[in-house]
């Protein structure tokens, strides 16, 4: 990777050589490359060519690489790192070159040095065009021939958001590790993709090489990725007993944990606290127990005071105090800023009821918790609650349940949802609720969906289970046993709303119609939640399927008064040419519709009806309050032309060109400040956008009829 | 105004919005011991804080703390005036709603220091002559759903836990059952056990002011005018 700081100035000979190299073969006038862009570096490539690096501004680079038989453009589009504006034009230029078969490719930062840049180039360039799904298909079409190539592909797939595809590439990666840089790359990508298998390979290589310093951070990465067995092997190799003790504790193996913890004061303290909380009887039986508990509390309090960020120790202290009946002190020791930790939730439930013992009983009875402390005990030794966002895997569970019935039995409160395949959603929900009501408690007292449980063994690859969430009716939570792992990680809560949001974002690298169908399926699975319907409707709007969109939004409106139902239904009706019904729909939800999305659609409708003044009010309000709503700018541009406000129209065109260069280029617009305000361009852009007026993703149909979805530039 | 301190903002939620949220929850309430809540009671619960509407249009600076007053910190004399105005308005439309609001607000005012308010409201309740059992039941539900709505407005993920008032730890208990509020995401929560026949979906309007000290009422109003009016869809299951 080239340094991003001040690069050494090349000598005159090199500059001349680079200039000769660059000027004649450049196929296009790069919009993002100033004529005076300074040559920052000139580097030899492995293939015997040269890489000329032009760098200007803060984050803009163009790499020009010679490779036999001729030169190729290699661009590092800064927009990939979230930078927009002018950098996007660079990317568009690259994209145009791809379309023109001129051999543009994208340079993928440091990963370009360890892999196949052309693979990454495909992904980047296609992602720039909103063709992520094509990039994914292309990169998966043929297996990678080398580790480096596989890593480059995985990295490229990550860049277009296709994490599952990247993980699939990594899992099929040939185990030929070339050098330290490759190992590092593999590890980080594996951690990002959650591919535990690679840790074993990497750790083994480093252990073989005697690289103890290199193994230590990998062990921690492996723990974070849930690759507990690989972490344990790595820890054993470098005698990292603290980590081994922690892993033993998480398995509920207090004896091993205690033996391994010797010599590490903090881990000893953790194990002591765990032993006091998980073993013995409650409350303390005699004075000696009380004294021992007090002494332990003093040690824990001192450690927490020394390091207030040590959440794990603090939780153990709270639990110890709860166990000893010191509820006021437990309350004081809680840190309520911590959200999402199961132990925190459970403990908070207990200490919040201080002073009203009957409430404790009734609360816990209502939760179906017969023995709250025992329920807490089922958390095992893990109070760190590794937070991870996961996508639910509903295809794995039926197999797992049938192959490993014991796994489900180990988890009190687990409803093997997928095992009820074929049952309708209501019955499944009833099943979940009855399981909860019957006292099938979650480890944290039935109140939280995120925990780590001892699984009692290993070797259950890819176990995924869905837990009920109290009586809420939400499908709840995902649990996962890492392949080869010996501890069960229950991961973050996945509500239908979050699932719908995550699913919608996959349009960046998946086929739109496929994603729309998946959103429909989410709505079927959780018929009480309106959000899957509104997201499904929104995507249908983007795809130009207005009747289908109207159907989804109308169902959402019948289900709840969520504003998106009304906004979307009105939008769909308006796009179907049923303007009066659209206005009536928006009026019906008027109290909920003081919102820029409505202003955009309503402004367009008013403009189409010749109400220039009314349209101006709404469209101006839309772009002022949410300037990242691309469709609003297009509509505003049309209004400005209709109103004779040329400067406003030019400004709107420039905004569209800056935020959606690929779209603007397609309809024939120019870039930059003189983007060319023209009603035909605006109209063509709106037509290409179909019903998309989103502020976070824009989609359009290309001249080739292919639907594309892109993150907007800023 | 309900003011929720967050890391970088003061999230301001109008009392009327909070009241409507209470009403929306009441409308969806359905348990074994209370199959439904009457429309009249739902309406009374939803409108219990309507008296705050004129005050909440613009925030008022608390000069001691350089932040806006909220419904707890506004000086009691001003609160009493707001309570009285709100109850008067309710009385004009529904005596039961006025009775419940009178009971509700009287509990917040120390009768020994403000005997006039206490006496006036006692006389009002006698004049309205609501059925005692109905009033007691409605008042109990109003208290609990008011609390629940405030918890939703105050203890949202991302709020500053250090600023949570102590009373917000009071459990929500209706008809002898404690319902625990469990947050799933910033805008999704659930009651456990759930007393709702269907999830409550509520469009929560709010304004995020910068969490910086305001030197004057003028500075506060400038920030208030500049802050965008936000709406988020809250779902309670």
mmCIF file of C-alpha atoms in Angstrom, chain A residues 297-472:
data_model
loop_
_atom_site.group_PDB
_atom_site.id
_atom_site.type_symbol
_atom_site.label_atom_id
_atom_site.label_comp_id
_atom_site.label_asym_id
_atom_site.label_seq_id
_atom_site.Cartn_x
_atom_site.Cartn_y
_atom_site.Cartn_z
ATOM 1 C CA UNK A 297 -16.979 -7.640 47.627
ATOM 2 C CA UNK A 298 -14.209 -5.431 48.953
ATOM 3 C CA UNK A 299 -11.792 -6.905 46.431
ATOM 4 C CA UNK A 300 -14.280 -6.513 43.599
ATOM 5 C CA UNK A 301 -15.149 -2.951 44.591
ATOM 6 C CA UNK A 302 -11.485 -2.009 44.657
ATOM 7 C CA UNK A 303 -10.905 -3.464 41.217
ATOM 8 C CA UNK A 304 -13.944 -1.758 39.748
ATOM 9 C CA UNK A 305 -12.891 1.523 41.321
ATOM 10 C CA UNK A 306 -9.468 1.111 39.764
ATOM 11 C CA UNK A 307 -10.979 0.410 36.377
ATOM 12 C CA UNK A 308 -14.579 1.591 36.069
ATOM 13 C CA UNK A 309 -14.699 0.326 32.502
ATOM 14 C CA UNK A 310 -14.321 -3.267 33.649
ATOM 15 C CA UNK A 311 -17.901 -4.183 32.990
ATOM 16 C CA UNK A 312 -17.412 -7.861 33.646
ATOM 17 C CA UNK A 313 -16.078 -7.417 37.158
ATOM 18 C CA UNK A 314 -18.755 -4.875 37.967
ATOM 19 C CA UNK A 315 -21.497 -7.268 36.942
ATOM 20 C CA UNK A 316 -20.037 -10.023 39.037
ATOM 21 C CA UNK A 317 -19.999 -7.645 41.973
ATOM 22 C CA UNK A 318 -23.635 -6.706 41.464
ATOM 23 C CA UNK A 319 -24.599 -10.329 41.263
ATOM 24 C CA UNK A 320 -22.655 -11.131 44.388
ATOM 25 C CA UNK A 321 -24.471 -8.339 46.214
ATOM 26 C CA UNK A 322 -27.816 -9.556 44.931
ATOM 27 C CA UNK A 323 -26.973 -13.026 46.077
ATOM 28 C CA UNK A 324 -26.171 -11.672 49.518
ATOM 29 C CA UNK A 325 -29.396 -9.671 49.634
ATOM 30 C CA UNK A 326 -27.550 -6.348 49.595
ATOM 31 C CA UNK A 327 -29.946 -4.865 47.131
ATOM 32 C CA UNK A 328 -29.287 -1.195 47.802
ATOM 33 C CA UNK A 329 -25.579 -1.676 47.269
ATOM 34 C CA UNK A 330 -26.294 -3.730 44.195
ATOM 35 C CA UNK A 331 -28.435 -0.951 42.814
ATOM 36 C CA UNK A 332 -25.689 1.567 43.456
ATOM 37 C CA UNK A 333 -23.174 -0.661 41.723
ATOM 38 C CA UNK A 334 -25.234 -1.084 38.561
ATOM 39 C CA UNK A 335 -24.256 0.954 35.570
ATOM 40 C CA UNK A 336 -27.484 1.550 33.742
ATOM 41 C CA UNK A 337 -25.756 3.038 30.778
ATOM 42 C CA UNK A 338 -24.905 -0.452 29.687
ATOM 43 C CA UNK A 339 -27.607 -1.595 27.344
ATOM 44 C CA UNK A 340 -28.017 -5.001 25.899
ATOM 45 C CA UNK A 341 -26.128 -7.068 28.401
ATOM 46 C CA UNK A 342 -28.311 -9.912 29.576
ATOM 47 C CA UNK A 343 -26.864 -10.104 33.023
ATOM 48 C CA UNK A 344 -27.415 -6.379 33.394
ATOM 49 C CA UNK A 345 -31.049 -6.718 32.445
ATOM 50 C CA UNK A 346 -31.663 -9.552 34.811
ATOM 51 C CA UNK A 347 -29.850 -7.937 37.677
ATOM 52 C CA UNK A 348 -31.573 -4.651 37.055
ATOM 53 C CA UNK A 349 -34.901 -6.412 37.234
ATOM 54 C CA UNK A 350 -33.999 -7.703 40.648
ATOM 55 C CA UNK A 351 -32.514 -4.612 42.185
ATOM 56 C CA UNK A 352 -35.206 -2.315 40.834
ATOM 57 C CA UNK A 353 -37.702 -3.966 43.086
ATOM 58 C CA UNK A 354 -35.849 -3.179 46.251
ATOM 59 C CA UNK A 355 -38.093 -2.334 49.176
ATOM 60 C CA UNK A 356 -41.123 -4.071 47.797
ATOM 61 C CA UNK A 357 -40.459 -7.762 48.155
ATOM 62 C CA UNK A 358 -43.911 -8.632 46.895
ATOM 63 C CA UNK A 359 -43.026 -6.940 43.631
ATOM 64 C CA UNK A 360 -40.016 -9.137 43.235
ATOM 65 C CA UNK A 361 -42.156 -12.159 43.592
ATOM 66 C CA UNK A 362 -44.954 -10.961 41.342
ATOM 67 C CA UNK A 363 -42.593 -9.603 38.734
ATOM 68 C CA UNK A 364 -40.612 -12.757 38.505
ATOM 69 C CA UNK A 365 -43.737 -14.872 38.636
ATOM 70 C CA UNK A 366 -45.141 -12.867 35.775
ATOM 71 C CA UNK A 367 -41.957 -13.475 33.891
ATOM 72 C CA UNK A 368 -42.243 -17.153 34.546
ATOM 73 C CA UNK A 369 -39.046 -17.177 36.554
ATOM 74 C CA UNK A 370 -39.243 -19.680 39.357
ATOM 75 C CA UNK A 371 -35.745 -19.206 40.640
ATOM 76 C CA UNK A 372 -34.115 -16.032 39.350
ATOM 77 C CA UNK A 373 -30.738 -16.721 40.809
ATOM 78 C CA UNK A 374 -30.692 -20.153 39.317
ATOM 79 C CA UNK A 375 -31.675 -18.593 36.026
ATOM 80 C CA UNK A 376 -28.783 -16.217 36.323
ATOM 81 C CA UNK A 377 -26.579 -19.134 37.096
ATOM 82 C CA UNK A 378 -27.417 -20.616 33.730
ATOM 83 C CA UNK A 379 -25.539 -17.769 32.164
ATOM 84 C CA UNK A 380 -22.483 -19.743 33.021
ATOM 85 C CA UNK A 381 -19.360 -17.783 33.606
ATOM 86 C CA UNK A 382 -19.745 -15.288 30.843
ATOM 87 C CA UNK A 383 -20.686 -11.803 31.858
ATOM 88 C CA UNK A 384 -19.151 -10.116 28.868
ATOM 89 C CA UNK A 385 -21.986 -10.846 26.437
ATOM 90 C CA UNK A 386 -20.127 -10.612 23.202
ATOM 91 C CA UNK A 387 -22.239 -8.328 21.075
ATOM 92 C CA UNK A 388 -22.550 -9.291 17.469
ATOM 93 C CA UNK A 389 -25.020 -8.474 14.784
ATOM 94 C CA UNK A 390 -26.112 -11.551 12.952
ATOM 95 C CA UNK A 391 -28.432 -12.380 10.201
ATOM 96 C CA UNK A 392 -30.828 -15.068 11.128
ATOM 97 C CA UNK A 393 -30.169 -18.399 9.545
ATOM 98 C CA UNK A 394 -33.482 -20.133 9.175
ATOM 99 C CA UNK A 395 -32.252 -22.733 6.805
ATOM 100 C CA UNK A 396 -29.818 -24.298 9.217
ATOM 101 C CA UNK A 397 -32.069 -24.800 12.156
ATOM 102 C CA UNK A 398 -34.310 -27.605 10.919
ATOM 103 C CA UNK A 399 -31.255 -29.702 10.181
ATOM 104 C CA UNK A 400 -29.682 -28.905 13.491
ATOM 105 C CA UNK A 401 -32.801 -29.627 15.448
ATOM 106 C CA UNK A 402 -33.244 -32.962 13.778
ATOM 107 C CA UNK A 403 -29.577 -33.869 14.010
ATOM 108 C CA UNK A 404 -28.968 -32.572 17.500
ATOM 109 C CA UNK A 405 -32.165 -32.682 19.514
ATOM 110 C CA UNK A 406 -30.128 -32.500 22.669
ATOM 111 C CA UNK A 407 -28.971 -29.020 21.826
ATOM 112 C CA UNK A 408 -32.454 -27.643 22.047
ATOM 113 C CA UNK A 409 -33.060 -29.525 25.255
ATOM 114 C CA UNK A 410 -30.019 -27.833 26.749
ATOM 115 C CA UNK A 411 -31.555 -24.446 26.270
ATOM 116 C CA UNK A 412 -34.462 -23.706 28.534
ATOM 117 C CA UNK A 413 -36.903 -21.505 26.759
ATOM 118 C CA UNK A 414 -35.735 -22.219 23.267
ATOM 119 C CA UNK A 415 -38.549 -22.610 20.853
ATOM 120 C CA UNK A 416 -37.282 -24.532 17.878
ATOM 121 C CA UNK A 417 -39.124 -22.250 15.581
ATOM 122 C CA UNK A 418 -38.012 -23.734 12.328
ATOM 123 C CA UNK A 419 -38.901 -27.191 13.537
ATOM 124 C CA UNK A 420 -42.452 -25.980 13.362
ATOM 125 C CA UNK A 421 -42.059 -25.402 9.676
ATOM 126 C CA UNK A 422 -45.412 -25.543 8.026
ATOM 127 C CA UNK A 423 -47.214 -24.201 11.032
ATOM 128 C CA UNK A 424 -48.743 -20.842 10.507
ATOM 129 C CA UNK A 425 -47.271 -17.798 12.129
ATOM 130 C CA UNK A 426 -49.998 -17.447 14.709
ATOM 131 C CA UNK A 427 -49.537 -20.949 15.961
ATOM 132 C CA UNK A 428 -45.808 -20.445 16.126
ATOM 133 C CA UNK A 429 -46.277 -17.279 18.074
ATOM 134 C CA UNK A 430 -48.664 -18.936 20.445
ATOM 135 C CA UNK A 431 -46.131 -21.646 20.892
ATOM 136 C CA UNK A 432 -43.497 -19.088 21.778
ATOM 137 C CA UNK A 433 -45.776 -17.282 24.163
ATOM 138 C CA UNK A 434 -46.985 -20.396 25.855
ATOM 139 C CA UNK A 435 -43.418 -21.560 26.263
ATOM 140 C CA UNK A 436 -42.616 -18.299 27.928
ATOM 141 C CA UNK A 437 -45.722 -18.252 30.079
ATOM 142 C CA UNK A 438 -45.136 -21.790 31.178
ATOM 143 C CA UNK A 439 -41.966 -20.714 32.825
ATOM 144 C CA UNK A 440 -39.586 -21.681 30.109
ATOM 145 C CA UNK A 441 -37.234 -19.003 31.220
ATOM 146 C CA UNK A 442 -34.465 -17.522 29.271
ATOM 147 C CA UNK A 443 -31.117 -17.634 30.960
ATOM 148 C CA UNK A 444 -31.422 -14.073 32.057
ATOM 149 C CA UNK A 445 -34.797 -14.439 33.587
ATOM 150 C CA UNK A 446 -36.821 -14.383 30.440
ATOM 151 C CA UNK A 447 -36.174 -10.733 29.928
ATOM 152 C CA UNK A 448 -33.261 -10.501 27.614
ATOM 153 C CA UNK A 449 -32.285 -12.189 24.459
ATOM 154 C CA UNK A 450 -28.571 -11.910 24.575
ATOM 155 C CA UNK A 451 -26.413 -14.192 26.621
ATOM 156 C CA UNK A 452 -23.739 -16.806 26.577
ATOM 157 C CA UNK A 453 -24.608 -20.211 27.805
ATOM 158 C CA UNK A 454 -22.496 -23.233 28.501
ATOM 159 C CA UNK A 455 -23.468 -25.738 25.909
ATOM 160 C CA UNK A 456 -22.129 -28.733 27.709
ATOM 161 C CA UNK A 457 -20.057 -29.863 24.812
ATOM 162 C CA UNK A 458 -18.813 -29.012 21.403
ATOM 163 C CA UNK A 459 -19.198 -30.159 17.901
ATOM 164 C CA UNK A 460 -22.532 -28.688 16.946
ATOM 165 C CA UNK A 461 -21.555 -26.775 13.889
ATOM 166 C CA UNK A 462 -23.642 -23.833 12.971
ATOM 167 C CA UNK A 463 -26.366 -24.260 15.520
ATOM 168 C CA UNK A 464 -28.864 -21.475 15.238
ATOM 169 C CA UNK A 465 -31.887 -21.207 17.447
ATOM 170 C CA UNK A 466 -34.542 -18.622 17.914
ATOM 171 C CA UNK A 467 -35.601 -17.718 21.380
ATOM 172 C CA UNK A 468 -38.924 -16.271 22.380
ATOM 173 C CA UNK A 469 -38.823 -12.805 23.749
ATOM 174 C CA UNK A 470 -40.935 -12.861 26.837
ATOM 175 C CA UNK A 471 -44.529 -12.305 25.941
ATOM 176 C CA UNK A 472 -43.808 -9.661 23.378
#
